[in-house]
Amino acid sequence: LHTEQRLHDLLNHIPDCIARFDAECRYVFVSPAVMRLFALPAEHLIGKRISETGKSENEAQDAMLEGMIMRAFDEGRANSCEAQWTTTEGERCCEVLHVPETDEEGRIVSVLGIAHDITQRKAAEQALRENESFLHALLDAMPLPVFYKDRQGRYLGFNRAYEEFFGASRDQLVGKSVFDISPRELAEVYYAKDNELFEGGGVQRYESQVKSTRGDLRDVIFNKAVFTDSQGAAKGLIGAILDITERKRAEDELRASEARFRTFADHAMDAFFLHGEK
């Protein structure tokens, strides 16, 4: 009696729903959490199948759960699935584990069902997926090529502008390092700069060049920053590329034009002074 009382007290405080089923998928025991989930007393559940409790709003789910219980009886091993119920507290999603129980002779006499509420976890996962979708859309909308790498220097992803700029799809680039996709002399510069950023942190900006898969050599400015995990440890870096090829070409042409003008002006002045001396 003392042991049963201790077990009863334990079940009263366990938030997981615990139920025992016989070979006909009928309830033979329910914990207080089960009664709270269905808002029904034990006498309205004991002796009934899941589909007979009068709480079903999803016949397909009831059939699936009863099938999982029967499989545990037939196969003699545990299985699990997800299930969702409408309660007074709203929609609840649970991960349900079915564990076969045996007697002294090893025969399966019942199946223990344990439902763990994962509603908050599922909501967090959904929020994470939505956040990732938003970030991908935001990156793809940016006209600047953007990339991100892990701590080992392997590319994790890119935006659409980077694919167009580099001339390759993300499937061809993800998991590669700079030495896999860039000429050795440029890759060594990128690698050294990445390590410098990981060691020093902050934001990094420098001028370099990028050679695309089409063979185009472009003058660029890299802007990079480290991103960290929840503990503040560096997990990788994210970078953006500003193409300054046309600006550099215009600057070179301007300098060449100024040099030609100075040469012309010098010759013109020499001619002027020579003419004046005559």
Tab-separated table of N, CA, C and O in Angstrom, residues 63-180:
chain	number	residue	atom	x	y	z
A	63	ALA	N	-7.192	5.934	-35.133
A	63	ALA	CA	-6.843	4.667	-35.782
A	63	ALA	C	-5.334	4.469	-35.810
A	63	ALA	O	-4.830	3.356	-35.606
A	64	MET	N	-4.599	5.555	-36.032
A	64	MET	CA	-3.139	5.477	-36.066
A	64	MET	C	-2.582	5.105	-34.693
A	64	MET	O	-1.716	4.226	-34.578
A	65	LEU	N	-3.116	5.714	-33.628
A	65	LEU	CA	-2.641	5.427	-32.278
A	65	LEU	C	-2.954	3.982	-31.880
A	65	LEU	O	-2.111	3.292	-31.302
A	66	GLU	N	-4.161	3.525	-32.194
A	66	GLU	CA	-4.512	2.148	-31.878
A	66	GLU	C	-3.651	1.169	-32.675
A	66	GLU	O	-3.259	0.107	-32.179
A	67	GLY	N	-3.322	1.558	-33.921
A	67	GLY	CA	-2.433	0.726	-34.724
A	67	GLY	C	-1.030	0.650	-34.139
A	67	GLY	O	-0.383	-0.413	-34.174
A	68	MET	N	-0.542	1.759	-33.557
A	68	MET	CA	0.781	1.770	-32.930
A	68	MET	C	0.794	0.878	-31.689
A	68	MET	O	1.781	0.188	-31.406
A	69	ILE	N	-0.320	0.887	-30.943
A	69	ILE	CA	-0.417	0.022	-29.757
A	69	ILE	C	-0.384	-1.443	-30.173
A	69	ILE	O	0.344	-2.268	-29.588
A	70	MET	N	-1.151	-1.791	-31.211
A	70	MET	CA	-1.176	-3.169	-31.687
A	70	MET	C	0.189	-3.597	-32.231
A	70	MET	O	0.612	-4.750	-32.054
A	71	ARG	N	0.887	-2.664	-32.871
A	71	ARG	CA	2.219	-2.993	-33.382
A	71	ARG	C	3.181	-3.294	-32.237
A	71	ARG	O	4.017	-4.189	-32.325
A	72	ALA	N	3.063	-2.530	-31.143
A	72	ALA	CA	3.908	-2.800	-29.976
A	72	ALA	C	3.623	-4.188	-29.421
A	72	ALA	O	4.549	-4.904	-28.997
A	73	PHE	N	2.352	-4.602	-29.407
A	73	PHE	CA	1.999	-5.958	-28.984
A	73	PHE	C	2.599	-6.994	-29.943
A	73	PHE	O	3.185	-7.992	-29.516
A	74	ASP	N	2.454	-6.762	-31.241
A	74	ASP	CA	2.868	-7.744	-32.248
A	74	ASP	C	4.387	-7.860	-32.367
A	74	ASP	O	4.932	-8.964	-32.493
A	75	GLU	N	5.070	-6.720	-32.343
A	75	GLU	CA	6.521	-6.718	-32.585
A	75	GLU	C	7.328	-6.827	-31.301
A	75	GLU	O	8.524	-7.146	-31.351
A	76	GLY	N	6.720	-6.498	-30.175
A	76	GLY	CA	7.433	-6.601	-28.910
A	76	GLY	C	8.493	-5.551	-28.703
A	76	GLY	O	9.430	-5.739	-27.921
A	77	ARG	N	8.359	-4.435	-29.386
A	77	ARG	CA	9.322	-3.343	-29.177
A	77	ARG	C	8.602	-1.999	-29.214
A	77	ARG	O	7.509	-1.878	-29.775
A	78	ALA	N	9.249	-1.013	-28.629
A	78	ALA	CA	8.639	0.307	-28.494
A	78	ALA	C	8.553	1.007	-29.841
A	78	ALA	O	9.343	0.754	-30.755
A	79	ASN	N	7.595	1.904	-29.967
A	79	ASN	CA	7.487	2.761	-31.144
A	79	ASN	C	6.967	4.120	-30.701
A	79	ASN	O	6.492	4.280	-29.566
A	80	SER	N	7.037	5.083	-31.563
A	80	SER	CA	6.601	6.430	-31.190
A	80	SER	C	5.978	7.133	-32.385
A	80	SER	O	6.209	6.769	-33.545
A	81	CYS	N	5.197	8.157	-32.097
A	81	CYS	CA	4.561	8.963	-33.134
A	81	CYS	C	4.174	10.300	-32.505
A	81	CYS	O	4.329	10.505	-31.303
A	82	GLU	N	3.675	11.197	-33.323
A	82	GLU	CA	3.173	12.478	-32.831
A	82	GLU	C	1.657	12.499	-32.941
A	82	GLU	O	1.090	11.924	-33.878
A	83	ALA	N	1.006	13.151	-31.984
A	83	ALA	CA	-0.447	13.274	-31.990
A	83	ALA	C	-0.832	14.659	-31.489
A	83	ALA	O	-0.067	15.310	-30.768
A	84	GLN	N	-2.013	15.091	-31.883
A	84	GLN	CA	-2.459	16.431	-31.516
A	84	GLN	C	-3.896	16.360	-31.017
A	84	GLN	O	-4.744	15.680	-31.606
A	85	TRP	N	-4.166	17.067	-29.901
A	85	TRP	CA	-5.492	17.096	-29.331
A	85	TRP	C	-5.912	18.535	-29.043
A	85	TRP	O	-5.077	19.389	-28.747
A	86	THR	N	-7.219	18.770	-29.144
A	86	THR	CA	-7.786	20.065	-28.760
A	86	THR	C	-8.231	19.977	-27.309
A	86	THR	O	-9.049	19.126	-26.953
A	87	THR	N	-7.697	20.837	-26.477
A	87	THR	CA	-8.018	20.828	-25.051
A	87	THR	C	-8.573	22.192	-24.645
A	87	THR	O	-8.670	23.114	-25.463
A	88	THR	N	-8.905	22.315	-23.383
A	88	THR	CA	-9.399	23.599	-22.870
A	88	THR	C	-8.311	24.669	-22.924
A	88	THR	O	-8.609	25.864	-22.859
A	89	GLU	N	-7.046	24.225	-23.037
A	89	GLU	CA	-5.922	25.155	-23.121
A	89	GLU	C	-5.488	25.385	-24.565
A	89	GLU	O	-4.466	26.020	-24.811
A	90	GLY	N	-6.268	24.864	-25.503
A	90	GLY	CA	-5.930	25.034	-26.908
A	90	GLY	C	-5.348	23.764	-27.507
A	90	GLY	O	-5.415	22.683	-26.913
A	91	GLU	N	-4.766	23.897	-28.690
A	91	GLU	CA	-4.174	22.751	-29.372
A	91	GLU	C	-2.901	22.318	-28.665
A	91	GLU	O	-2.024	23.138	-28.387
A	92	ARG	N	-2.810	21.025	-28.355
A	92	ARG	CA	-1.618	20.476	-27.721
A	92	ARG	C	-1.046	19.386	-28.617
A	92	ARG	O	-1.761	18.496	-29.084
A	93	CYS	N	0.240	19.442	-28.853
A	93	CYS	CA	0.938	18.443	-29.660
A	93	CYS	C	1.820	17.600	-28.731
A	93	CYS	O	2.549	18.153	-27.895
A	94	CYS	N	1.725	16.285	-28.875
A	94	CYS	CA	2.478	15.382	-27.998
A	94	CYS	C	3.269	14.374	-28.807
A	94	CYS	O	2.849	13.952	-29.898
A	95	GLU	N	4.401	13.993	-28.265
A	95	GLU	CA	5.154	12.855	-28.781
A	95	GLU	C	4.759	11.651	-27.928
A	95	GLU	O	4.936	11.673	-26.710
A	96	VAL	N	4.199	10.629	-28.575
A	96	VAL	CA	3.638	9.493	-27.851
A	96	VAL	C	4.535	8.273	-28.029
A	96	VAL	O	4.829	7.855	-29.156
A	97	LEU	N	4.960	7.713	-26.901
A	97	LEU	CA	5.806	6.517	-26.891
A	97	LEU	C	4.981	5.331	-26.399
A	97	LEU	O	4.279	5.432	-25.392
A	98	HIS	N	5.047	4.212	-27.142
A	98	HIS	CA	4.330	2.993	-26.751
A	98	HIS	C	5.357	1.925	-26.395
A	98	HIS	O	6.171	1.535	-27.225
A	99	VAL	N	5.293	1.459	-25.145
A	99	VAL	CA	6.282	0.509	-24.635
A	99	VAL	C	5.577	-0.786	-24.217
A	99	VAL	O	4.700	-0.754	-23.336
A	100	PRO	N	5.931	-1.925	-24.810
A	100	PRO	CA	5.300	-3.194	-24.389
A	100	PRO	C	5.767	-3.601	-22.997
A	100	PRO	O	6.934	-3.436	-22.644
A	101	GLU	N	4.834	-4.149	-22.193
A	101	GLU	CA	5.128	-4.629	-20.841
A	101	GLU	C	4.921	-6.144	-20.801
A	101	GLU	O	3.952	-6.659	-21.362
A	102	THR	N	5.809	-6.844	-20.131
A	102	THR	CA	5.752	-8.309	-20.083
A	102	THR	C	5.514	-8.806	-18.665
A	102	THR	O	5.794	-8.099	-17.689
A	103	ASP	N	5.040	-10.057	-18.576
A	103	ASP	CA	4.885	-10.678	-17.268
A	103	ASP	C	6.141	-11.466	-16.924
A	103	ASP	O	7.166	-11.362	-17.616
A	104	GLU	N	6.067	-12.284	-15.861
A	104	GLU	CA	7.244	-13.041	-15.420
A	104	GLU	C	7.737	-14.035	-16.456
A	104	GLU	O	8.915	-14.403	-16.485
A	105	GLU	N	6.854	-14.472	-17.333
A	105	GLU	CA	7.234	-15.448	-18.351
A	105	GLU	C	7.621	-14.799	-19.677
A	105	GLU	O	7.855	-15.490	-20.672
A	106	GLY	N	7.671	-13.499	-19.687
A	106	GLY	CA	8.108	-12.795	-20.885
A	106	GLY	C	7.010	-12.534	-21.893
A	106	GLY	O	7.291	-12.058	-23.003
A	107	ARG	N	5.784	-12.808	-21.564
A	107	ARG	CA	4.679	-12.561	-22.472
A	107	ARG	C	4.221	-11.105	-22.356
A	107	ARG	O	4.133	-10.565	-21.250
A	108	ILE	N	3.902	-10.515	-23.516
A	108	ILE	CA	3.439	-9.123	-23.503
A	108	ILE	C	1.997	-9.106	-23.015
A	108	ILE	O	1.108	-9.726	-23.609
A	109	VAL	N	1.774	-8.390	-21.925
A	109	VAL	CA	0.440	-8.357	-21.323
A	109	VAL	C	-0.231	-6.997	-21.447
A	109	VAL	O	-1.454	-6.881	-21.308
A	110	SER	N	0.545	-5.991	-21.712
A	110	SER	CA	-0.022	-4.643	-21.849
A	110	SER	C	0.982	-3.749	-22.556
A	110	SER	O	2.156	-4.115	-22.741
A	111	VAL	N	0.510	-2.574	-22.961
A	111	VAL	CA	1.379	-1.565	-23.574
A	111	VAL	C	1.202	-0.268	-22.802
A	111	VAL	O	0.064	0.174	-22.551
A	112	LEU	N	2.328	0.312	-22.420
A	112	LEU	CA	2.315	1.578	-21.694
A	112	LEU	C	2.462	2.719	-22.703
A	112	LEU	O	3.393	2.728	-23.516
A	113	GLY	N	1.521	3.641	-22.669
A	113	GLY	CA	1.584	4.819	-23.536
A	113	GLY	C	2.002	6.037	-22.745
A	113	GLY	O	1.421	6.338	-21.698
A	114	ILE	N	3.041	6.733	-23.214
A	114	ILE	CA	3.547	7.927	-22.534
A	114	ILE	C	3.528	9.076	-23.535
A	114	ILE	O	4.214	9.023	-24.564
A	115	ALA	N	2.729	10.084	-23.246
A	115	ALA	CA	2.596	11.241	-24.142
A	115	ALA	C	3.290	12.444	-23.525
A	115	ALA	O	2.898	12.908	-22.451
A	116	HIS	N	4.317	12.929	-24.200
A	116	HIS	CA	5.081	14.086	-23.718
A	116	HIS	C	4.693	15.310	-24.540
A	116	HIS	O	4.763	15.299	-25.771
A	117	ASP	N	4.274	16.365	-23.870
A	117	ASP	CA	3.812	17.582	-24.539
A	117	ASP	C	4.994	18.306	-25.193
A	117	ASP	O	5.939	18.706	-24.522
A	118	ILE	N	4.919	18.451	-26.516
A	118	ILE	CA	5.989	19.137	-27.255
A	118	ILE	C	5.444	20.368	-27.970
A	118	ILE	O	6.022	20.825	-28.960
A	119	THR	N	4.326	20.901	-27.459
A	119	THR	CA	3.681	22.039	-28.111
A	119	THR	C	4.629	23.228	-28.228
A	119	THR	O	4.754	23.844	-29.299
A	120	GLN	N	5.310	23.548	-27.136
A	120	GLN	CA	6.221	24.700	-27.158
A	120	GLN	C	7.388	24.453	-28.102
A	120	GLN	O	7.817	25.364	-28.829
A	121	ARG	N	7.898	23.220	-28.090
A	121	ARG	CA	9.015	22.917	-28.990
A	121	ARG	C	8.593	23.040	-30.437
A	121	ARG	O	9.330	23.587	-31.260
A	122	LYS	N	7.391	22.528	-30.767
A	122	LYS	CA	6.902	22.613	-32.142
A	122	LYS	C	6.683	24.067	-32.548
A	122	LYS	O	6.983	24.459	-33.675
A	123	ALA	N	6.175	24.874	-31.611
A	123	ALA	CA	5.969	26.292	-31.899
A	123	ALA	C	7.303	26.991	-32.143
A	123	ALA	O	7.429	27.829	-33.042
A	124	ALA	N	8.314	26.627	-31.337
A	124	ALA	CA	9.652	27.213	-31.514
A	124	ALA	C	10.248	26.796	-32.851
A	124	ALA	O	10.887	27.604	-33.545
A	125	GLU	N	10.055	25.524	-33.224
A	125	GLU	CA	10.560	25.043	-34.509
A	125	GLU	C	9.879	25.764	-35.663
A	125	GLU	O	10.526	26.124	-36.645
A	126	GLN	N	8.561	25.968	-35.539
A	126	GLN	CA	7.829	26.686	-36.582
A	126	GLN	C	8.309	28.127	-36.690
A	126	GLN	O	8.499	28.656	-37.797
A	127	ALA	N	8.512	28.773	-35.524
A	127	ALA	CA	9.013	30.149	-35.530
A	127	ALA	C	10.397	30.216	-36.157
A	127	ALA	O	10.716	31.159	-36.897
A	128	LEU	N	11.234	29.196	-35.882
A	128	LEU	CA	12.572	29.166	-36.455
A	128	LEU	C	12.504	29.016	-37.969
A	128	LEU	O	13.238	29.690	-38.704
A	129	ARG	N	11.613	28.120	-38.450
A	129	ARG	CA	11.467	27.948	-39.896
A	129	ARG	C	10.993	29.233	-40.564
A	129	ARG	O	11.486	29.609	-41.638
A	130	GLU	N	10.050	29.909	-39.927
A	130	GLU	CA	9.553	31.166	-40.485
A	130	GLU	C	10.638	32.233	-40.487
A	130	GLU	O	10.744	33.019	-41.441
A	131	ASN	N	11.441	32.263	-39.428
A	131	ASN	CA	12.533	33.230	-39.351
A	131	ASN	C	13.578	32.952	-40.424
A	131	ASN	O	14.087	33.873	-41.080
A	132	GLU	N	13.901	31.658	-40.618
A	132	GLU	CA	14.864	31.287	-41.657
A	132	GLU	C	14.333	31.650	-43.038
A	132	GLU	O	15.083	32.125	-43.899
A	133	SER	N	13.038	31.417	-43.253
A	133	SER	CA	12.431	31.763	-44.535
A	133	SER	C	12.510	33.269	-44.783
A	133	SER	O	12.820	33.716	-45.904
A	134	PHE	N	12.251	34.051	-43.730
A	134	PHE	CA	12.336	35.511	-43.854
A	134	PHE	C	13.765	35.941	-44.184
A	134	PHE	O	13.980	36.787	-45.065
A	135	LEU	N	14.739	35.359	-43.478
A	135	LEU	CA	16.131	35.742	-43.707
A	135	LEU	C	16.588	35.376	-45.112
A	135	LEU	O	17.306	36.143	-45.763
A	136	HIS	N	16.178	34.191	-45.594
A	136	HIS	CA	16.537	33.795	-46.958
A	136	HIS	C	15.933	34.765	-47.971
A	136	HIS	O	16.599	35.153	-48.945
A	137	ALA	N	14.663	35.132	-47.759
A	137	ALA	CA	14.015	36.075	-48.662
A	137	ALA	C	14.711	37.431	-48.619
A	137	ALA	O	14.906	38.084	-49.656
A	138	LEU	N	15.102	37.861	-47.407
A	138	LEU	CA	15.793	39.136	-47.253
A	138	LEU	C	17.133	39.121	-47.973
A	138	LEU	O	17.477	40.067	-48.699
A	139	LEU	N	17.905	38.043	-47.798
A	139	LEU	CA	19.207	37.944	-48.443
A	139	LEU	C	19.071	37.916	-49.960
A	139	LEU	O	19.845	38.563	-50.684
A	140	ASP	N	18.076	37.159	-50.458
A	140	ASP	CA	17.898	37.067	-51.902
A	140	ASP	C	17.442	38.382	-52.507
A	140	ASP	O	17.640	38.626	-53.702
A	141	ALA	N	16.818	39.236	-51.696
A	141	ALA	CA	16.362	40.539	-52.193
A	141	ALA	C	17.502	41.555	-52.245
A	141	ALA	O	17.376	42.584	-52.914
A	142	MET	N	18.612	41.258	-51.575
A	142	MET	CA	19.740	42.189	-51.546
A	142	MET	C	20.516	42.117	-52.850
A	142	MET	O	20.803	41.026	-53.354
A	143	PRO	N	20.866	43.263	-53.423
A	143	PRO	CA	21.623	43.252	-54.679
A	143	PRO	C	23.095	42.887	-54.507
A	143	PRO	O	23.752	42.472	-55.455
A	144	LEU	N	23.622	43.029	-53.282
A	144	LEU	CA	25.022	42.699	-53.030
A	144	LEU	C	25.188	41.195	-52.845
A	144	LEU	O	24.373	40.551	-52.182
A	145	PRO	N	26.233	40.589	-53.413
A	145	PRO	CA	26.515	39.170	-53.154
A	145	PRO	C	26.842	38.963	-51.671
A	145	PRO	O	27.679	39.665	-51.110
A	146	VAL	N	26.167	37.989	-51.046
A	146	VAL	CA	26.358	37.695	-49.631
A	146	VAL	C	26.644	36.203	-49.474
A	146	VAL	O	26.036	35.375	-50.152
A	147	PHE	N	27.582	35.874	-48.585
A	147	PHE	CA	27.925	34.479	-48.319
A	147	PHE	C	28.132	34.301	-46.826
A	147	PHE	O	28.335	35.269	-46.090
A	148	TYR	N	28.079	33.058	-46.359
A	148	TYR	CA	28.421	32.778	-44.962
A	148	TYR	C	29.105	31.425	-44.866
A	148	TYR	O	28.816	30.504	-45.628
A	149	LYS	N	30.057	31.323	-43.924
A	149	LYS	CA	30.899	30.143	-43.753
A	149	LYS	C	30.867	29.677	-42.305
A	149	LYS	O	30.545	30.448	-41.398
A	150	ASP	N	31.267	28.413	-42.090
A	150	ASP	CA	31.417	27.922	-40.728
A	150	ASP	C	32.817	28.228	-40.215
A	150	ASP	O	33.639	28.838	-40.922
A	151	ARG	N	33.103	27.799	-39.003
A	151	ARG	CA	34.387	28.115	-38.366
A	151	ARG	C	35.562	27.462	-39.082
A	151	ARG	O	36.694	27.933	-38.983
A	152	GLN	N	35.297	26.384	-39.819
A	152	GLN	CA	36.351	25.692	-40.561
A	152	GLN	C	36.540	26.262	-41.973
A	152	GLN	O	37.343	25.739	-42.752
A	153	GLY	N	35.802	27.306	-42.294
A	153	GLY	CA	35.976	27.944	-43.593
A	153	GLY	C	35.159	27.329	-44.704
A	153	GLY	O	35.370	27.671	-45.876
A	154	ARG	N	34.227	26.430	-44.372
A	154	ARG	CA	33.380	25.823	-45.405
A	154	ARG	C	32.153	26.708	-45.629
A	154	ARG	O	31.524	27.168	-44.671
A	155	TYR	N	31.814	26.919	-46.900
A	155	TYR	CA	30.659	27.746	-47.225
A	155	TYR	C	29.370	27.066	-46.774
A	155	TYR	O	29.142	25.888	-47.038
A	156	LEU	N	28.512	27.828	-46.093
A	156	LEU	CA	27.222	27.326	-45.621
A	156	LEU	C	26.075	27.756	-46.519
A	156	LEU	O	25.068	27.064	-46.622
A	157	GLY	N	26.211	28.899	-47.152
A	157	GLY	CA	25.126	29.379	-47.998
A	157	GLY	C	25.452	30.695	-48.670
A	157	GLY	O	26.476	31.340	-48.369
A	158	PHE	N	24.569	31.077	-49.583
A	158	PHE	CA	24.757	32.285	-50.386
A	158	PHE	C	23.391	32.860	-50.722
A	158	PHE	O	22.376	32.177	-50.642
A	159	ASN	N	23.378	34.105	-51.132
A	159	ASN	CA	22.143	34.647	-51.679
A	159	ASN	C	22.181	34.543	-53.207
A	159	ASN	O	23.189	34.139	-53.805
A	160	ARG	N	21.076	34.887	-53.829
A	160	ARG	CA	20.974	34.733	-55.284
A	160	ARG	C	21.979	35.638	-56.013
A	160	ARG	O	22.528	35.252	-57.052
A	161	ALA	N	22.227	36.821	-55.454
A	161	ALA	CA	23.166	37.742	-56.096
A	161	ALA	C	24.568	37.152	-56.145
A	161	ALA	O	25.311	37.372	-57.115
A	162	TYR	N	24.950	36.382	-55.115
A	162	TYR	CA	26.275	35.760	-55.112
A	162	TYR	C	26.360	34.692	-56.192
A	162	TYR	O	27.379	34.573	-56.890
A	163	GLU	N	25.305	33.886	-56.348
A	163	GLU	CA	25.307	32.850	-57.383
A	163	GLU	C	25.494	33.469	-58.766
A	163	GLU	O	26.252	32.956	-59.582
A	164	GLU	N	24.775	34.570	-59.005
A	164	GLU	CA	24.884	35.238	-60.300
A	164	GLU	C	26.260	35.861	-60.470
A	164	GLU	O	26.849	35.814	-61.557
A	165	PHE	N	26.797	36.427	-59.394
A	165	PHE	CA	28.100	37.084	-59.456
A	165	PHE	C	29.223	36.067	-59.696
A	165	PHE	O	30.118	36.293	-60.510
A	166	PHE	N	29.142	34.934	-58.991
A	166	PHE	CA	30.201	33.939	-59.077
A	166	PHE	C	30.010	32.988	-60.248
A	166	PHE	O	30.951	32.324	-60.682
A	167	GLY	N	28.775	32.884	-60.748
A	167	GLY	CA	28.523	32.021	-61.882
A	167	GLY	C	28.360	30.562	-61.525
A	167	GLY	O	28.689	29.679	-62.332
A	168	ALA	N	27.855	30.281	-60.316
A	168	ALA	CA	27.646	28.893	-59.879
A	168	ALA	C	26.488	28.858	-58.895
A	168	ALA	O	26.196	29.856	-58.231
A	169	SER	N	25.798	27.706	-58.806
A	169	SER	CA	24.668	27.567	-57.896
A	169	SER	C	25.169	27.247	-56.491
A	169	SER	O	26.287	26.772	-56.305
A	170	ARG	N	24.312	27.470	-55.497
A	170	ARG	CA	24.688	27.190	-54.114
A	170	ARG	C	24.938	25.703	-53.899
A	170	ARG	O	25.748	25.323	-53.062
A	171	ASP	N	24.238	24.847	-54.675
A	171	ASP	CA	24.468	23.405	-54.550
A	171	ASP	C	25.890	23.025	-54.959
A	171	ASP	O	26.454	22.058	-54.454
A	172	GLN	N	26.449	23.789	-55.888
A	172	GLN	CA	27.821	23.534	-56.333
A	172	GLN	C	28.856	24.104	-55.369
A	172	GLN	O	30.021	23.695	-55.413
A	173	LEU	N	28.432	25.011	-54.500
A	173	LEU	CA	29.386	25.734	-53.657
A	173	LEU	C	29.320	25.373	-52.176
A	173	LEU	O	30.334	25.431	-51.479
A	174	VAL	N	28.133	25.001	-51.693
A	174	VAL	CA	27.979	24.703	-50.259
A	174	VAL	C	28.877	23.532	-49.869
A	174	VAL	O	28.957	22.519	-50.559
A	175	GLY	N	29.568	23.691	-48.733
A	175	GLY	CA	30.482	22.664	-48.242
A	175	GLY	C	31.894	22.802	-48.764
A	175	GLY	O	32.801	22.101	-48.287
A	176	LYS	N	32.117	23.675	-49.745
A	176	LYS	CA	33.450	23.875	-50.304
A	176	LYS	C	34.194	24.950	-49.510
A	176	LYS	O	33.599	25.757	-48.799
A	177	SER	N	35.504	24.975	-49.670
A	177	SER	CA	36.324	26.021	-49.064
A	177	SER	C	36.813	26.942	-50.174
A	177	SER	O	36.607	26.670	-51.366
A	178	VAL	N	37.487	28.017	-49.784
A	178	VAL	CA	37.999	28.953	-50.786
A	178	VAL	C	39.015	28.277	-51.707
A	178	VAL	O	39.145	28.645	-52.879
A	179	PHE	N	39.725	27.268	-51.190
A	179	PHE	CA	40.722	26.582	-52.010
A	179	PHE	C	40.068	25.675	-53.054
A	179	PHE	O	40.716	25.279	-54.028
A	180	ASP	N	38.784	25.355	-52.842
A	180	ASP	CA	38.068	24.514	-53.799
A	180	ASP	C	37.494	25.311	-54.964
A	180	ASP	O	37.278	24.755	-56.048
